[in-house]
Amino acid sequence: YFVICGLDTETGLEPDELSALCQYIQASKARDGASPFISSTTEGENFEQTPLRRTFKSKVLARYPENVEWNPFDQDAVGMLCMPKGLAFKTQADPREPQFHAFIITREDGSRTFGFALTFYEEVTSKQICSAMQTLYHMHNAEYDVLHAPPADGRDQSSMEDGEDTPVTKLQRFNSYDISRDTLYVSKCICLITPMSFMKACRSVLEQLHQAVTSPQPPPLPLESYIYNVLYEVPLPPPGRSLKFSGVYGSIICQRPSTNELPLFDFPVKEVFELLGVENVFQLFTCALLEFQILLYSQHYQRLMTVAETITALMFPFQWQHVYVPILPASLLHFLDAPVPYLMGLHSNGLDDRSKLELPQEANLCFVDIDNHFIELPEDLPQFPNKLEFVQEVSEILMAFGIPPEGNLHCSESASKLKRLRASELVSDKRNGNIAGSPLHSYELLKENETIARLQALVKRTGVSLEKLEVREDPSSNKDLKVQCDEEELKIYQLNIQIREVFANRFTQMFADYEVFVIQPSQDKESWFTNREQMQNFDKASFLSDQPEPYLPFLSRFLETQMFASFIDNKIMCHDDDDKDPVLRVFDSRVDKIRLLNVRTPTLRTSMYQKCTTVDEAEKAIELRLAKIDHTAIHPHLLDMKIGQGKYEPGFFPKLQSDVLSTGPKYIQEARTMGSTIRQPKLSNLSPSVIAQTNWKFVEGLLKECRNKTKRMLVEKMGREAVELGHGEVNITGVEENTLIASLCDLLERIWSHGLQVKQGKSALWSHLLHYQDNRQRKLTSGSLSTSGTLLDSERRKSDASSLMPPLRISLIQDMRHIQNIGEIKTDVGKARAWVRLSMEKKLLSRHLKQLLSDHELTKKLYKRYAFLRCDDEKEQFLYHLLSFNAVDYFCFTNVFTTILIPYHILIVPSKKLGGSMFTANPWICISGELGETQILQIPRNVLEMTFECQNLGKLTTVQIGHDNSGLYAKWLVEYVMVRNEITGHTYKFPCGRWLGKGMDDGSLERILVGELLTSQPEVDERPCRTPPLQQSPSVIRRLVTISPNNKPKLNTGQIQESIGEAVNGIVKHFHKPEKERGSLTLLLCGECGLVSALEQAFQHGFKSPRLFKNVFIWDFLEKAQTYYETLEQNEVVPEENWHTRARNFCRFVTAINNTPRNIGKDGKFQMLVCLGARDHLLHHWIALLADCPITAHMYEDVALIKDHTLVNSLIRVLQTLQEFNITLETSLVKGIDI
């Protein structure tokens, strides 16, 4: 289409209602105490602006042809995007340079059309319009004088009251229009709308048309001839060909890449790197790949478009799947509220700075101020893999073209901008490298650039010198090729293709063997497509497990994005080459090439950086097309026009003759669709109902995303727990769990910022929580609330009925306080995330959020009617989905905040049967966890409960408990010990059931207890249940005084072998898990079914007990064996060398354990020996040794397991399997022994 937009003299001056509406909304926001969304030049409404500064409605005045079948004309969208701010009026005093910009229209089906618009100014000839403007001025000035009455001394100081707005206000006062002496100009726009983005060609066509209108001589032919030619006679060049056609004054060339080259892209990449600098471009690129919300900000429409198009083009082969509006018309600002990923461009008027901009969601927002070379990033952005080398490769290309890698502000239109930048701002611009006052030599600039300094250090190590940076020979000096376009244009082509090839090469290298991991559907395509939501389409875990460690933070998040999912879906849908998506075809052919090169090492992953090798070939293709033009279009010619039309008046774009232009020749033009599936709301219909509908879409989208996220996290987690129980394969890593939880936090932030009345702080969720906290505080002080927390009934019925530990209060406020007390967390976003992690770990996320949202008054105050949190059904469903997290155990708080202080509560339960109250000694306790252990804590006598604070111990593993044996009655029978983490509420139980005291049981003064986490009962429905809670089976180790070791249930040899087999198997499995997921090894060694207790049973089998009331312990037997071997040594009766070392080792260990300063009893010593034997892989030797020992013959009956050679041999074989593992013991198990 060829379109003309501008002032419709018939309807006269209409204020642009949409823009005015926006400004009205701003004004009302300002009344409600929020700062306006984007302040206009002065605070307040459109009408406080001087009439010349106001926006008026522009109309589409004409379009040719009326309609194209496959590309229906969207009048509102075109009008809005040609002149996003409506009509602008100027007088002869204002600068009136023509401005070019491109734009994009995305249709409902996701296909895109490109628009190219040239805006220029024409003198207003209509008397009515001029006098209307004069009237507006009279009214404005009258109002102005009332508002700003000058002081009595007559000097006009009105402008001083405005403080910083001084120049603007003065300007407004005098930027007036006087019909008698001023000429009024109004903007007009000519525009081409095309299916493909041939930007350079279209720009050239429009500029030549404009030149024809403004030049003193009329053009050779009427304008209609040229427009008809472009619309109907110039075909699209076929793929891989170039085409030449004629403009008004010169010929224009456009060329189109072939099907095996990178897709068509016609915006200058150079400009993006000049505007932002390499470092910022990379950060923005990473944000786009991870689908953050991205907002570009500039006062030039063309820059918004160039940056947006370049960033999305560099993502090849991936495509941006979400809202994409590179130029957001003023009337659509509510789109910024969308809680979905978007890439939008916002026009600044050049007067406001960033601080005036109120953006709805900053936690996940990447804000790019293009004109000021500045970028604000979302929190915790992972680094792109191999970023340093990648940046270096791109920088080298830029330098070869004379572009400093940190960008420069002297590009195209910024010179004027620089004049306006205050000097002080330049100095403070540390963050992005000072902007040099004069364009320095690019290499000098580089020397000062820290990225390059880092690079140099890196490069030096690899033996390359950057001093002699090889700047490639200027490619345009190819003598043999005569290229048919000017050198500047060729350079833009060359730089574009080189940079794009380097970016594309990164993805081909990173995903070279992605096809292996695509999960092909078992059913047919149709049914697969309908169940698409539930299906996994890519084996993420296996793919990630092959990747170098530093890539993981980025890749694990990238694999979760929509663009990656769609890319893989495409791959599954087009399995045969014929119907392959063109982008995919190009990518796959490149991947195949790389795999051919790597044939020698098929899937060997290396983090070696592979530079791009395809640049020259790609460049050649373009140069060839430009050197030898394949097609030339028909020249413009006279049309069959009525006489006297096509009259020409310099300075005015003529009213074109529509009958010649409305229909072309009858051959069909090539149609094109993007084939992507982005459904976007049309820009035109903006009635409140449509806005509400758009919001419904957002709300439904959020709910669906929540459903998928919770499901994914559950499947991963349940999958892992099933594996621990021995089903299925494991496939989630610690990194991935963190990624999933981080993306859940992002989702919550998006939900909480949807439909916010007023933006406060960077995290909407945390700000809501703070409001809630204040409200409760106020109600508490006014006394209307009794308690801050509730007790769960089911919590009281902990898994052990006799537990005396009162359950923790469930209190949302208390959990917030815990987070607020953590000094390490500085930001609101960080606090919100920590709070979510803590609630997940406590299985209270759904409950807390339900409580937060139950304060309806507060929700009404903070959120607009259409907000997600005020849609009751959706909100209920959302909370219900979150409830499902309670089915699994997360340690996402404990494992992440490893350095914080945590209060622990200890409860010691002595046996009620035997007078604990007479106990006179001083007890002590020491607690160990996966992350550390406490000092020895003295427990005041007769105090059985205490709370202490120490650095996070992680999951708790063992408790050492003992006493100093003082006083008359130094005997203590401890039933069990409970320890609870007071922040997360995790409670651990350490069963004991043994005496501590000389002469009692095995004479132990201290014991090492191994604990396990108690699972709290899931929340029970309100209906109380009559059956008593399940008791855990009594502990094997629990031997009260009534049970002497001999009355223990006797196991037969088969059962003993089985229990040893299971204990060893548990340890083997432990080592086969990825490191981040292993549980406690101590539990497997010393727990109830651990290795120690299994071996204890083996040694007790057939043990002779000499007299009735005297207990004999295994340790007594081992000590006798030791004495036997030592006397043998002295008598030098040694059967063989091998045997000799084994015996010596055994004696050394037993002696060391006997000499330990600790007061451990005989069973404790046995436990220590087994642990050390397992650590040093000596257990099987010792068993063999003891089986042959004559002492065994005395102390065991003939049926004993240890006398049965076949059983002993199988036992030795089982224990040998532990040899390949590197077992590290917890310090509590081996304290005081240095072997």
CSV table of C-alpha atoms in Angstrom, one decimal, residues 821-825 893-902 931 950-954:
chain,number,residue,atom,x,y,z
A,821,ASN,CA,16.1,-9.8,60.2
A,822,ILE,CA,18.4,-11.3,57.6
A,823,GLY,CA,20.9,-8.6,57.0
A,824,GLU,CA,22.4,-10.2,53.9
A,825,ILE,CA,19.2,-9.6,51.8
A,893,PHE,CA,15.5,-21.8,51.9
A,894,THR,CA,17.9,-23.8,54.1
A,895,ASN,CA,20.1,-24.7,51.2
A,896,VAL,CA,20.3,-21.2,49.7
A,897,PHE,CA,20.8,-19.0,52.8
A,898,THR,CA,23.7,-20.9,54.2
A,899,THR,CA,25.3,-18.1,56.3
A,900,ILE,CA,22.4,-16.7,58.2
A,901,LEU,CA,21.9,-17.1,62.0
A,902,ILE,CA,19.1,-19.5,62.9
A,931,LEU,CA,26.7,-27.3,56.7
A,950,CYS,CA,24.0,-20.3,65.5
A,951,GLN,CA,24.9,-20.2,61.8
A,952,ASN,CA,22.7,-22.3,59.6
A,953,LEU,CA,23.6,-25.9,60.1
A,954,GLY,CA,21.7,-27.1,57.1
